[in-house]
Structures are given as C-alpha cells and as structure tokens.
C-alpha cells in the first residue's frame, strides 16, 4: 500500500464522491512561562492521545450535513474538546496542507492561533466533551524545550507513535513559529510501527 500523498487543496476538493474528507487542527498559543526558572516554554501546543494509542490532533470526518471542510472541523472540535471550542472558529486561512491515502481518505490539516486563556479553557472543558474517554483519551501539551541531557523534552516526545502525518505537521508548524529549524530532528528514528500508510483518518467507522 502506498504512503499518504500530499495534494493541493483544489486537487483534494476535486476528488470523486467515493473519497471521504477529514480535518484536524493544531491549536497553539504564546506561553510566557519558564520551566525550572531557565527553560522558556514559548508556546503551548495541544495534541491528543487517541483511542488507538497514537498521538494526533483534534478533529474528524466531514459529514454530508456539513456545508464546508471548516464546518465539519469545528463540529468535530466541539465534540472532542467541549464547550470551550465554541469561543473560536478555525477558518480557511488557518489551512496548511492535505494528504490523501488509504482507504480513500483525504486529511486536511489546519493550525489555529489562540490566546493562552482560550487554550487553557479548552484543556479545562475537554474532560466534559462528548468524545472524552471514547475517541479521545486526553490532551497533552508538547514540550518545546530540550533538557541538558539533549534527549528530554521535545526530542524524546518526537519518538512517540503519531498517527499519519501528525509528526511532520507538528514539526512544520514549529518551524513556522520559529521554534525549530527545518530538518532539525531529521536524524531521529521513527519506530517501524508508526510507519503506517494511512492518513490521520480517525476512527474509520
């Protein structure tokens, strides 16, 4: 089976009716916090532990009743993150990329900037969300620092098992935010078990 293939948005939207679309969003906010009095946090970035044990981003499938990709995405965010997700809306300018893969699913990735107050409210409401404890097992913040041993923090976090292109999406966003340089973690080993061909397609129900 082929690996997921990157598409332009127009190309992805032109795919036939036998393709399903899913949308996912990386939520981030500036964070002025300092860890241990010396490690600047810089940003708070949310990921979630999925039902399959992999790390990914909140979102899900676009359904027939959704009038746009973004309508489907924002509905999915409410289901997975709870009422605090109603305080903002992910829109087309937040779109970043699309990947098509097996089984005829195209995943669209977005990155949305929030205030730290909005992001903290999302964390607080997530345990009351419809999908908490089912499709979503919990939220985590990505550690954006490297400890003195050169391993702890972001390097070891990136050795986790991610769904689809989520790891690459995270690194691309960190590059856009000026947190890491392009290719900074290209030498890290990706466990064989996460080299799956599927896109970040959620629960294929």
PDB file of N, CA and C in Angstrom, residues 47-59 79-81 122-123 125-141 161 203:
ATOM      1  N   UNK A  47      -1.886  18.434  21.664  1.00  0.00           N
ATOM      2  CA  UNK A  47      -2.125  17.206  20.924  1.00  0.00           C
ATOM      3  C   UNK A  47      -3.015  16.332  21.786  1.00  0.00           C
ATOM      4  N   UNK A  48      -3.507  15.231  21.223  1.00  0.00           N
ATOM      5  CA  UNK A  48      -4.373  14.356  21.997  1.00  0.00           C
ATOM      6  C   UNK A  48      -3.926  12.904  21.877  1.00  0.00           C
ATOM      7  N   UNK A  49      -4.159  12.162  22.944  1.00  0.00           N
ATOM      8  CA  UNK A  49      -3.984  10.718  22.902  1.00  0.00           C
ATOM      9  C   UNK A  49      -5.269  10.129  22.364  1.00  0.00           C
ATOM     10  N   UNK A  50      -5.146   9.426  21.244  1.00  0.00           N
ATOM     11  CA  UNK A  50      -6.299   8.867  20.559  1.00  0.00           C
ATOM     12  C   UNK A  50      -6.693   7.509  21.122  1.00  0.00           C
ATOM     13  N   UNK A  51      -7.841   7.036  20.689  1.00  0.00           N
ATOM     14  CA  UNK A  51      -8.355   5.734  21.113  1.00  0.00           C
ATOM     15  C   UNK A  51      -7.432   4.587  20.714  1.00  0.00           C
ATOM     16  N   UNK A  52      -6.603   4.795  19.658  1.00  0.00           N
ATOM     17  CA  UNK A  52      -5.722   3.733  19.192  1.00  0.00           C
ATOM     18  C   UNK A  52      -4.328   3.795  19.824  1.00  0.00           C
ATOM     19  N   UNK A  53      -4.130   4.695  20.796  1.00  0.00           N
ATOM     20  CA  UNK A  53      -2.850   4.803  21.477  1.00  0.00           C
ATOM     21  C   UNK A  53      -1.839   5.678  20.781  1.00  0.00           C
ATOM     22  N   UNK A  54      -2.200   6.288  19.656  1.00  0.00           N
ATOM     23  CA  UNK A  54      -1.298   7.182  18.943  1.00  0.00           C
ATOM     24  C   UNK A  54      -1.612   8.640  19.278  1.00  0.00           C
ATOM     25  N   UNK A  55      -0.621   9.494  19.083  1.00  0.00           N
ATOM     26  CA  UNK A  55      -0.810  10.929  19.260  1.00  0.00           C
ATOM     27  C   UNK A  55      -1.311  11.545  17.954  1.00  0.00           C
ATOM     28  N   UNK A  56      -2.231  12.473  18.059  1.00  0.00           N
ATOM     29  CA  UNK A  56      -2.750  13.164  16.882  1.00  0.00           C
ATOM     30  C   UNK A  56      -3.328  14.502  17.283  1.00  0.00           C
ATOM     31  N   UNK A  57      -4.091  15.096  16.374  1.00  0.00           N
ATOM     32  CA  UNK A  57      -4.715  16.396  16.603  1.00  0.00           C
ATOM     33  C   UNK A  57      -6.233  16.247  16.596  1.00  0.00           C
ATOM     34  N   UNK A  58      -6.934  17.109  17.322  1.00  0.00           N
ATOM     35  CA  UNK A  58      -8.396  17.014  17.368  1.00  0.00           C
ATOM     36  C   UNK A  58      -9.027  17.343  16.015  1.00  0.00           C
ATOM     37  N   UNK A  59     -10.164  16.727  15.775  1.00  0.00           N
ATOM     38  CA  UNK A  59     -10.895  16.927  14.519  1.00  0.00           C
ATOM     39  C   UNK A  59     -11.658  15.679  14.172  1.00  0.00           C
ATOM     40  N   UNK A  79     -17.121  18.373  19.567  1.00  0.00           N
ATOM     41  CA  UNK A  79     -17.363  17.024  20.069  1.00  0.00           C
ATOM     42  C   UNK A  79     -16.176  16.502  20.872  1.00  0.00           C
ATOM     43  N   UNK A  80     -14.973  16.860  20.457  1.00  0.00           N
ATOM     44  CA  UNK A  80     -13.776  16.303  21.104  1.00  0.00           C
ATOM     45  C   UNK A  80     -13.203  17.193  22.195  1.00  0.00           C
ATOM     46  N   UNK A  81     -13.454  18.510  22.123  1.00  0.00           N
ATOM     47  CA  UNK A  81     -12.841  19.441  23.069  1.00  0.00           C
ATOM     48  C   UNK A  81     -13.835  20.096  24.016  1.00  0.00           C
ATOM     49  N   UNK A 122      -9.901  25.361  26.788  1.00  0.00           N
ATOM     50  CA  UNK A 122     -10.099  24.113  26.045  1.00  0.00           C
ATOM     51  C   UNK A 122      -9.649  22.927  26.885  1.00  0.00           C
ATOM     52  N   UNK A 123      -8.480  23.040  27.510  1.00  0.00           N
ATOM     53  CA  UNK A 123      -7.992  21.952  28.358  1.00  0.00           C
ATOM     54  C   UNK A 123      -8.965  21.671  29.496  1.00  0.00           C
ATOM     55  N   UNK A 125     -12.231  22.220  29.609  1.00  0.00           N
ATOM     56  CA  UNK A 125     -13.544  21.700  29.197  1.00  0.00           C
ATOM     57  C   UNK A 125     -13.463  20.338  28.525  1.00  0.00           C
ATOM     58  N   UNK A 126     -12.256  19.920  28.132  1.00  0.00           N
ATOM     59  CA  UNK A 126     -12.118  18.700  27.324  1.00  0.00           C
ATOM     60  C   UNK A 126     -12.624  17.450  28.032  1.00  0.00           C
ATOM     61  N   UNK A 127     -12.488  17.396  29.352  1.00  0.00           N
ATOM     62  CA  UNK A 127     -12.935  16.197  30.062  1.00  0.00           C
ATOM     63  C   UNK A 127     -14.454  16.077  30.099  1.00  0.00           C
ATOM     64  N   UNK A 128     -15.151  17.143  29.715  1.00  0.00           N
ATOM     65  CA  UNK A 128     -16.620  17.103  29.668  1.00  0.00           C
ATOM     66  C   UNK A 128     -17.141  16.961  28.239  1.00  0.00           C
ATOM     67  N   UNK A 129     -16.210  16.807  27.286  1.00  0.00           N
ATOM     68  CA  UNK A 129     -16.611  16.715  25.880  1.00  0.00           C
ATOM     69  C   UNK A 129     -17.284  15.382  25.587  1.00  0.00           C
ATOM     70  N   UNK A 130     -18.080  15.367  24.537  1.00  0.00           N
ATOM     71  CA  UNK A 130     -18.831  14.173  24.134  1.00  0.00           C
ATOM     72  C   UNK A 130     -17.922  12.971  23.925  1.00  0.00           C
ATOM     73  N   UNK A 131     -16.757  13.177  23.303  1.00  0.00           N
ATOM     74  CA  UNK A 131     -15.891  12.059  22.928  1.00  0.00           C
ATOM     75  C   UNK A 131     -14.807  11.742  23.957  1.00  0.00           C
ATOM     76  N   UNK A 132     -14.782  12.464  25.085  1.00  0.00           N
ATOM     77  CA  UNK A 132     -13.748  12.200  26.081  1.00  0.00           C
ATOM     78  C   UNK A 132     -13.914  10.800  26.672  1.00  0.00           C
ATOM     79  N   UNK A 133     -12.811  10.071  26.719  1.00  0.00           N
ATOM     80  CA  UNK A 133     -12.837   8.708  27.229  1.00  0.00           C
ATOM     81  C   UNK A 133     -13.252   7.688  26.189  1.00  0.00           C
ATOM     82  N   UNK A 134     -13.620   8.154  25.001  1.00  0.00           N
ATOM     83  CA  UNK A 134     -14.018   7.265  23.909  1.00  0.00           C
ATOM     84  C   UNK A 134     -12.997   7.389  22.785  1.00  0.00           C
ATOM     85  N   UNK A 135     -13.224   8.313  21.834  1.00  0.00           N
ATOM     86  CA  UNK A 135     -12.254   8.515  20.766  1.00  0.00           C
ATOM     87  C   UNK A 135     -11.032   9.297  21.245  1.00  0.00           C
ATOM     88  N   UNK A 136     -11.214  10.092  22.297  1.00  0.00           N
ATOM     89  CA  UNK A 136     -10.123  10.911  22.840  1.00  0.00           C
ATOM     90  C   UNK A 136      -9.859  10.496  24.279  1.00  0.00           C
ATOM     91  N   UNK A 137      -8.616  10.139  24.573  1.00  0.00           N
ATOM     92  CA  UNK A 137      -8.266   9.680  25.918  1.00  0.00           C
ATOM     93  C   UNK A 137      -7.622  10.762  26.766  1.00  0.00           C
ATOM     94  N   UNK A 138      -7.350  11.924  26.175  1.00  0.00           N
ATOM     95  CA  UNK A 138      -6.798  13.030  26.940  1.00  0.00           C
ATOM     96  C   UNK A 138      -5.960  13.954  26.072  1.00  0.00           C
ATOM     97  N   UNK A 139      -5.772  15.193  26.545  1.00  0.00           N
ATOM     98  CA  UNK A 139      -4.942  16.171  25.856  1.00  0.00           C
ATOM     99  C   UNK A 139      -3.563  16.252  26.501  1.00  0.00           C
ATOM    100  N   UNK A 140      -2.573  16.583  25.692  1.00  0.00           N
ATOM    101  CA  UNK A 140      -1.217  16.805  26.211  1.00  0.00           C
ATOM    102  C   UNK A 140      -0.662  18.069  25.575  1.00  0.00           C
ATOM    103  N   UNK A 141       0.224  18.757  26.303  1.00  0.00           N
ATOM    104  CA  UNK A 141       0.982  19.866  25.738  1.00  0.00           C
ATOM    105  C   UNK A 141       2.324  19.335  25.247  1.00  0.00           C
ATOM    106  N   UNK A 161       4.632   7.467  19.175  1.00  0.00           N
ATOM    107  CA  UNK A 161       3.944   6.972  17.981  1.00  0.00           C
ATOM    108  C   UNK A 161       2.838   7.958  17.606  1.00  0.00           C
ATOM    109  N   UNK A 203     -11.366   7.353  13.516  1.00  0.00           N
ATOM    110  CA  UNK A 203     -11.986   6.037  13.579  1.00  0.00           C
ATOM    111  C   UNK A 203     -12.738   5.795  12.281  1.00  0.00           C
TER     112      UNK A 203
END
